[in-house]
Short mmCIF file of C-alpha atoms in Angstrom, two decimals:
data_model
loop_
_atom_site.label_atom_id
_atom_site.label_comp_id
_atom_site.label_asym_id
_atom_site.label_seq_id
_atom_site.Cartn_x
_atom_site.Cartn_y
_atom_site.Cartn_z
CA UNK A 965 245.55 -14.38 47.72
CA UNK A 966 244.94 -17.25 49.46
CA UNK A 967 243.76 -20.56 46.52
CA UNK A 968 240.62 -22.37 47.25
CA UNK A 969 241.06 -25.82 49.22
CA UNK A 970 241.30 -29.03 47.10
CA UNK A 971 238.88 -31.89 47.88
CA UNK A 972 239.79 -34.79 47.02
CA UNK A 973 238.05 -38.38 46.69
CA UNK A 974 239.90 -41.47 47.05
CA UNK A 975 237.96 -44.81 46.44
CA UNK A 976 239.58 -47.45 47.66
CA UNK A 977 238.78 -50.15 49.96
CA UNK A 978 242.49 -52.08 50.54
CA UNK A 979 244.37 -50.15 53.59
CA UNK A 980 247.76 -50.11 51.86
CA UNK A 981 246.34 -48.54 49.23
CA UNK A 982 244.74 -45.93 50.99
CA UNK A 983 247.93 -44.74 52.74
CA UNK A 984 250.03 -44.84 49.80
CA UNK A 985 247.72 -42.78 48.07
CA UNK A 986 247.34 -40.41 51.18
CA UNK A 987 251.07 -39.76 51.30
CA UNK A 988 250.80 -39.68 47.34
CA UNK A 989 248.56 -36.50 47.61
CA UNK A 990 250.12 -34.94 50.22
CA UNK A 991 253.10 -35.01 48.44
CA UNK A 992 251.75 -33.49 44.78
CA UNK A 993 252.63 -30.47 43.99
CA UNK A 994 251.19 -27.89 45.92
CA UNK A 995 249.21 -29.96 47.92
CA UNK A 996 248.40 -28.25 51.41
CA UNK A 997 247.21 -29.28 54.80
CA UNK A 998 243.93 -27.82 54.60
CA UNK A 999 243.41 -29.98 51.41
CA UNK A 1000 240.94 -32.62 52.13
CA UNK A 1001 241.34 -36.37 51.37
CA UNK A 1002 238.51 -38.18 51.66
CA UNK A 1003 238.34 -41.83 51.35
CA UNK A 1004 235.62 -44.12 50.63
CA UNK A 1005 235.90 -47.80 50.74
CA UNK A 1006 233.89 -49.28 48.16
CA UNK A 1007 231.58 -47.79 45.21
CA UNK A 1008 228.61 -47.62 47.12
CA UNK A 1009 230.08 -45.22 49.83
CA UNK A 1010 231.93 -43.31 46.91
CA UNK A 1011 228.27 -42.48 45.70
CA UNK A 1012 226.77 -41.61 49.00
CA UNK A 1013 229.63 -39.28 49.48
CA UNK A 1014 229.11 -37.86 45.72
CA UNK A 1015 225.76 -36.87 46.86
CA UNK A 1016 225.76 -36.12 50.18
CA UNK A 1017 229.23 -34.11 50.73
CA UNK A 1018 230.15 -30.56 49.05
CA UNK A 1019 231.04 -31.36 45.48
CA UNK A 1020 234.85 -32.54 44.86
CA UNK A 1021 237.50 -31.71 42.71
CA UNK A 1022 239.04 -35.14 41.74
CA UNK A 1023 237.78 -38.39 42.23
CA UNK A 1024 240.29 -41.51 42.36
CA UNK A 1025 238.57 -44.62 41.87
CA UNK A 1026 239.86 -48.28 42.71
CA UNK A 1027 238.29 -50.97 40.01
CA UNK A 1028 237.79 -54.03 42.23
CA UNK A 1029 235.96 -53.23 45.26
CA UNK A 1030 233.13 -55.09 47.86
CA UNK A 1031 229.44 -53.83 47.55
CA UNK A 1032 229.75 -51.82 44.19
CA UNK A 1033 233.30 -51.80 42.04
CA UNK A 1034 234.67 -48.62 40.47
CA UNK A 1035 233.12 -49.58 36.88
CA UNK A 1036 229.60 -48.91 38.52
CA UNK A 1037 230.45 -46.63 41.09
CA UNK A 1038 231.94 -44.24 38.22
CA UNK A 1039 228.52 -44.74 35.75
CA UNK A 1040 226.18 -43.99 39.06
CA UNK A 1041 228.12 -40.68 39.83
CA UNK A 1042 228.11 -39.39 36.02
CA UNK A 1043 224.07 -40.68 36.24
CA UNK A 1044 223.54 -37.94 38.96
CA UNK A 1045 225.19 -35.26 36.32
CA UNK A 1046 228.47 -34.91 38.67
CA UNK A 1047 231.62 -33.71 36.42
CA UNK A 1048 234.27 -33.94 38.68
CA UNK A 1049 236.56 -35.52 36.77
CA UNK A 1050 237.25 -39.64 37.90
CA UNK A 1051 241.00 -40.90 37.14
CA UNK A 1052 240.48 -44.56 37.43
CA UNK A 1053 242.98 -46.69 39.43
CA UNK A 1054 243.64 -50.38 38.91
CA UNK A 1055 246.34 -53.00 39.35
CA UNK A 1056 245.57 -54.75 36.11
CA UNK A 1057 245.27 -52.01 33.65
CA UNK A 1058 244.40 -54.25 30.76
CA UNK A 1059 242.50 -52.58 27.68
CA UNK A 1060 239.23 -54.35 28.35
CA UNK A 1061 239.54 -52.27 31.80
CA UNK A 1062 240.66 -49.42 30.35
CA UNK A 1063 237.52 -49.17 27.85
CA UNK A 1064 234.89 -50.29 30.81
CA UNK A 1065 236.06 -47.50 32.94
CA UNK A 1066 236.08 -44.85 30.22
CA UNK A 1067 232.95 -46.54 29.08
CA UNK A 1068 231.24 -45.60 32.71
CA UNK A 1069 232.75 -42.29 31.89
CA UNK A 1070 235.97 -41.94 33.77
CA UNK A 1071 238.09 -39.24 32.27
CA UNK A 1072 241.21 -40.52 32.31
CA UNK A 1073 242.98 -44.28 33.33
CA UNK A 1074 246.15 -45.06 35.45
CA UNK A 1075 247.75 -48.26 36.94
CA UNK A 1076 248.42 -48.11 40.26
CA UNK A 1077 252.04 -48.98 40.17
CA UNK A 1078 253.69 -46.23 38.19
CA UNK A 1079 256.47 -46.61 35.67
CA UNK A 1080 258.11 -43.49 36.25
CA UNK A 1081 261.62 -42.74 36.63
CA UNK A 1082 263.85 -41.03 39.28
CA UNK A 1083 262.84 -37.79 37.54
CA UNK A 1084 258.80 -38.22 38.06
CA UNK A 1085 257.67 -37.54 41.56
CA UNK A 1086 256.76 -40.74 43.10
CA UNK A 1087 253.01 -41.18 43.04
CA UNK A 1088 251.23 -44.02 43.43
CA UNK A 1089 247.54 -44.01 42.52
CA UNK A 1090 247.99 -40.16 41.04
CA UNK A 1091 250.28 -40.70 38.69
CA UNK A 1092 250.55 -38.45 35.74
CA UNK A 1093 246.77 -38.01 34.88
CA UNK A 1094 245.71 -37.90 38.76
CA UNK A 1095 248.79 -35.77 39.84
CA UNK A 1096 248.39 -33.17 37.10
CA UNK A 1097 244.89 -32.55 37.50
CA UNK A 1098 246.26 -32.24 41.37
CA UNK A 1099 248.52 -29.64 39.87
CA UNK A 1100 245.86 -27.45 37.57
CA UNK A 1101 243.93 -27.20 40.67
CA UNK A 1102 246.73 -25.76 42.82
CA UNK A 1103 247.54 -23.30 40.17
CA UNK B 1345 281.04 -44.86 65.38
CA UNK B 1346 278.00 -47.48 66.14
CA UNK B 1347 275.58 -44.88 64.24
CA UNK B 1348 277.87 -45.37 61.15
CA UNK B 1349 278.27 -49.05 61.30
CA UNK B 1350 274.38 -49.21 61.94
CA UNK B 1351 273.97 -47.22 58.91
CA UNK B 1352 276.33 -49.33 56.77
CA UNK B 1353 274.23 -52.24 57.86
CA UNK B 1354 271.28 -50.84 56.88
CA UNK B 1355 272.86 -49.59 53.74
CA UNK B 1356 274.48 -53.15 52.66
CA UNK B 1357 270.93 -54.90 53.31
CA UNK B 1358 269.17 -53.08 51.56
CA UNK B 1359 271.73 -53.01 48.64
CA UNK B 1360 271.38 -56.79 48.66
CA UNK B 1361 267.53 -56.91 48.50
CA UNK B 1362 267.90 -54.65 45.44
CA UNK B 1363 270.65 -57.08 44.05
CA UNK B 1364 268.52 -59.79 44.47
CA UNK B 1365 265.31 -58.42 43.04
CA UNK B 1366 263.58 -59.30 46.50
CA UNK B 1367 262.37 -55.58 45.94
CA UNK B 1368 262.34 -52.83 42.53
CA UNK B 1369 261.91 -49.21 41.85
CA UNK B 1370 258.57 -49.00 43.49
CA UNK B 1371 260.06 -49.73 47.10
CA UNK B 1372 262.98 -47.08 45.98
CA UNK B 1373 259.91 -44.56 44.91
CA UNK B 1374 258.22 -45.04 48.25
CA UNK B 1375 261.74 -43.94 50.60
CA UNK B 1376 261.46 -40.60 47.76
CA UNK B 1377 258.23 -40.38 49.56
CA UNK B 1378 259.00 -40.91 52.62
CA UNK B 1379 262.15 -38.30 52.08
CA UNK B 1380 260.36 -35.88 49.88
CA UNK B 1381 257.07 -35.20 51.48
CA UNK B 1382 258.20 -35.11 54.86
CA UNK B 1383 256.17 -38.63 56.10
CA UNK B 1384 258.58 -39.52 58.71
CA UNK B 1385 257.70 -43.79 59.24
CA UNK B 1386 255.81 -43.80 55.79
CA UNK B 1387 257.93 -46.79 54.21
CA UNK B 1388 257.81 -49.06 58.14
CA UNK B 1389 254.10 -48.29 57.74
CA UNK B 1390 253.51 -49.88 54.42
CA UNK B 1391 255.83 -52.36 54.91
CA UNK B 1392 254.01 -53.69 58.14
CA UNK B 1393 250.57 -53.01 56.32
CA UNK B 1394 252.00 -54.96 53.49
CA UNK B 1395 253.27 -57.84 55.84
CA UNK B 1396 250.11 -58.52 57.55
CA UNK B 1397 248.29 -58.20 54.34
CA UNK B 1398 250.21 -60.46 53.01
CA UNK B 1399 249.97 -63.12 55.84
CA UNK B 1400 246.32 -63.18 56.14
CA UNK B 1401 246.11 -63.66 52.63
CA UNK B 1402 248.32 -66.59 52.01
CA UNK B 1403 246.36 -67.97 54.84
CA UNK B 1404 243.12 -67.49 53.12
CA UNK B 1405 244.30 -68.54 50.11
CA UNK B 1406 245.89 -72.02 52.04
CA UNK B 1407 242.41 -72.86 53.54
CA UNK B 1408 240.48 -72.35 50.17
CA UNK B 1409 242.76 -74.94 48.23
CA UNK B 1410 241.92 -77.62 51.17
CA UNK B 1411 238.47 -77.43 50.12
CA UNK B 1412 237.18 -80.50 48.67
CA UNK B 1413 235.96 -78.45 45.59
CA UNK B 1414 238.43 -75.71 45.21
CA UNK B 1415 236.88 -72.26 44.36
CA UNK B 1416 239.91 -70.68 41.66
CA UNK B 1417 237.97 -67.66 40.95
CA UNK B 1418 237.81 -66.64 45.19
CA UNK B 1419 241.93 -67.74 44.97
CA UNK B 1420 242.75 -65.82 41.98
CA UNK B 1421 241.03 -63.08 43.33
CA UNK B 1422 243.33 -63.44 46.78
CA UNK B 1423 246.03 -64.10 44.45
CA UNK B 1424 245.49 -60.71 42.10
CA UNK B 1425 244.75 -58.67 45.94
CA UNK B 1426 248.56 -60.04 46.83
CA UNK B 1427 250.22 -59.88 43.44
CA UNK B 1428 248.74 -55.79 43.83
CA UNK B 1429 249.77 -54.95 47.45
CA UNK B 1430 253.17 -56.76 46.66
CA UNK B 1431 253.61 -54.30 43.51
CA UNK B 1432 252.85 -51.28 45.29
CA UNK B 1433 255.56 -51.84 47.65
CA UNK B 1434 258.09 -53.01 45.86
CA UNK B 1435 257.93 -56.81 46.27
CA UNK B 1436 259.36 -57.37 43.12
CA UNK B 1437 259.91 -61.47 43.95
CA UNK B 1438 256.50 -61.81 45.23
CA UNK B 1439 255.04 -59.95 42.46
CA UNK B 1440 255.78 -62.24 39.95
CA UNK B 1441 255.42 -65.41 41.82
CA UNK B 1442 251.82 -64.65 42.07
CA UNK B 1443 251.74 -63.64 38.41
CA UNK B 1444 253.01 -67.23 38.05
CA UNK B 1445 250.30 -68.27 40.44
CA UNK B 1446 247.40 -66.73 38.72
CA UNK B 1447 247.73 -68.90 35.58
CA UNK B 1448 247.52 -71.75 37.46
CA UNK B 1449 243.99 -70.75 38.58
CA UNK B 1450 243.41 -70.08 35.48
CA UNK B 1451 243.79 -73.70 34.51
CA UNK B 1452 241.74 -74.75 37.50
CA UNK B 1453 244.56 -76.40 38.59
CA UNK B 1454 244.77 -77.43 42.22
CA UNK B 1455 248.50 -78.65 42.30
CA UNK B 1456 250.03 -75.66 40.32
CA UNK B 1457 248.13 -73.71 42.67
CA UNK B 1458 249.42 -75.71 45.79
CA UNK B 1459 253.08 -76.04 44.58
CA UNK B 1460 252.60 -71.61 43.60
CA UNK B 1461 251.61 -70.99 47.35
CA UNK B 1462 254.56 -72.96 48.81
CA UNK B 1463 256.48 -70.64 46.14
CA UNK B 1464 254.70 -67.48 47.47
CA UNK B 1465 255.01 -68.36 50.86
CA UNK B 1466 259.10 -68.95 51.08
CA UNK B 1467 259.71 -65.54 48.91
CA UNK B 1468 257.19 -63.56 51.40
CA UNK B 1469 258.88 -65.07 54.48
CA UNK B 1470 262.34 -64.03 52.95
CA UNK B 1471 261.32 -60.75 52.45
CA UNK B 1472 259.66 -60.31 55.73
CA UNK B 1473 262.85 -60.95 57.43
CA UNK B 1474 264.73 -58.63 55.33
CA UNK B 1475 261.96 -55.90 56.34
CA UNK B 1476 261.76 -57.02 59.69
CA UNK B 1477 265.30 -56.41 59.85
CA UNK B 1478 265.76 -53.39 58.05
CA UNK B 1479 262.82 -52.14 60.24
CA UNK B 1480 265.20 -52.86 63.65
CA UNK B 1481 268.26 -51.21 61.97
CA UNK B 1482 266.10 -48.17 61.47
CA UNK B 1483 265.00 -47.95 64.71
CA UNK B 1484 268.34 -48.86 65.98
CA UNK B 1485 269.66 -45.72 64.25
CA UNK B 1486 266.80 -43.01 65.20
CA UNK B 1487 267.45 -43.85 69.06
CA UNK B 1488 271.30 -43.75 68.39
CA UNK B 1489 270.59 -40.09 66.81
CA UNK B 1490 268.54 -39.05 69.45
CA UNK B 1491 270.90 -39.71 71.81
CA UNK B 1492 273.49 -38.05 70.19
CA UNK B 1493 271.32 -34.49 70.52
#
């Protein structure tokens, strides 16, 4: 039996970023080419796309961002009673950003630079958190 | 014979940027990548994304600190877009320069901040080359292969 395409929302609005996190979800476990990757690139477009495109299954959102950042983006798309869950990305990954982001009711944090070793599957931007929900949803 | 020495080349340079912590882990994580999920030109894209990022941005960052009144919060924020790019590819060197170069706007202070760029500036050039470089070897050794078929 065939499992049920995974979209997937990637906020973002720096280029480099984008691709690493591309090849990053590509590479999860499981991941297939019908598997969608959609990319917004800043908050405001992440909430147009919320409402406007078939729900999603994961939602990777970038803190610092032109036009709306990820802190307001995430508290807009829980406002409109969307569950997906949000792993929030972000270079800095300092406690104050951690509680604002689970605050606007992310479900889970991760910095964008991992700290894994040889034996964790490189990942940038879905990281443990990101690439395991990737993983349930393959399953 | 040339594909081998090409590929020792490529193997002692990037040995040496490794050995001197031009790059880390993260640049080692993104050839797993590039090897594991099957992203043939993955790492040369980043690494020329990074490049030009990384250009425009020390240029940016140059103009704002000729302003008469400097704005440290729009340099910092240049400064934290580099010091991010640079970590997510591995730039170890350049990482922490501009870790170094955010206190400095921190204390509003326009000479750290100039003397931090010129630091910046010489570690991204160095490792430019190096990439540039390793880029050429690479390509040097796919058209060796293919003629080989």
């Amino acid at each position: 039996m065939a499992r049920k395409m995974i979209r997937v929302l990637l906020v973002e609005d720096e280029e480099i970023h984008r691709v690493m996190a591309r090849a990053a979800v590509k590479a999860a476990a499981g991941a297939e080419d019908d598997d969608v990757l959609d990319v917004a690139e800043n908050g405001a477009a992440a909430v147009r796309r919320v409402r406007e495109v078939a729900p999603y299954d994961l939602i990777l959102m970038d803190r610092q961002m032109p036009v709306m950042d990820g802190h307001e983006a995430t508290r807009r798309i829980r406002a409109m009673g969307v569950t997906t869950p949000i792993v929030a990305v972000s270079s800095d990954g300092l406690p104050a950003d951690v509680e604002a982001f689970i605050g606007a009711g992310a479900d889970h944090f991760t910095p964008k630079v991992s700290q894994a070793t040889r034996q964790c599957r490189p990942c940038d931007a879905c990281m443990r958190h990101g690439q395991q929900y990737m993983i349930d949803l393959c399953k | 014979m040339a594909g081998a020495a090409l590929r020792d080349q490529l193997s002692a340079l990037l040995s040496s940027m490794f050995s001197q912590g031009l790059v880390d882990e993260q640049f080692e994580q993104l050839q797993m990548l590039q090897d594991e999920g099957g992203t043939p030109g993955f790492v040369a894209e980043v690494v020329t994304l990074f490049c030009d990022d990384a250009e425009r941005i020390i240029a940016e960052i140059a103009t704002l600190l000729e302003q008469p009144i400097v704005s440290f919060d729009k340099v910092d924020a240049f400064v934290h877009q580099l010091k991010g790019s640079s970590a997510s590819v591995g730039a170890q060197k350049v990482k922490f320069t501009c870790m170094q170069f955010r206190q400095f706007c921190q204390e509003k202070s326009r000479d750290g901040c100039l003397m931090a760029l010129a630091v910046v500036r010489n570690e991204f050039y160095d490792l430019r080359n190096k990439f540039q470089t390793m880029l050429q070897l690479e390509q040097q050794i796919q058209a060796y292969d293919h003629k080989q078929q």
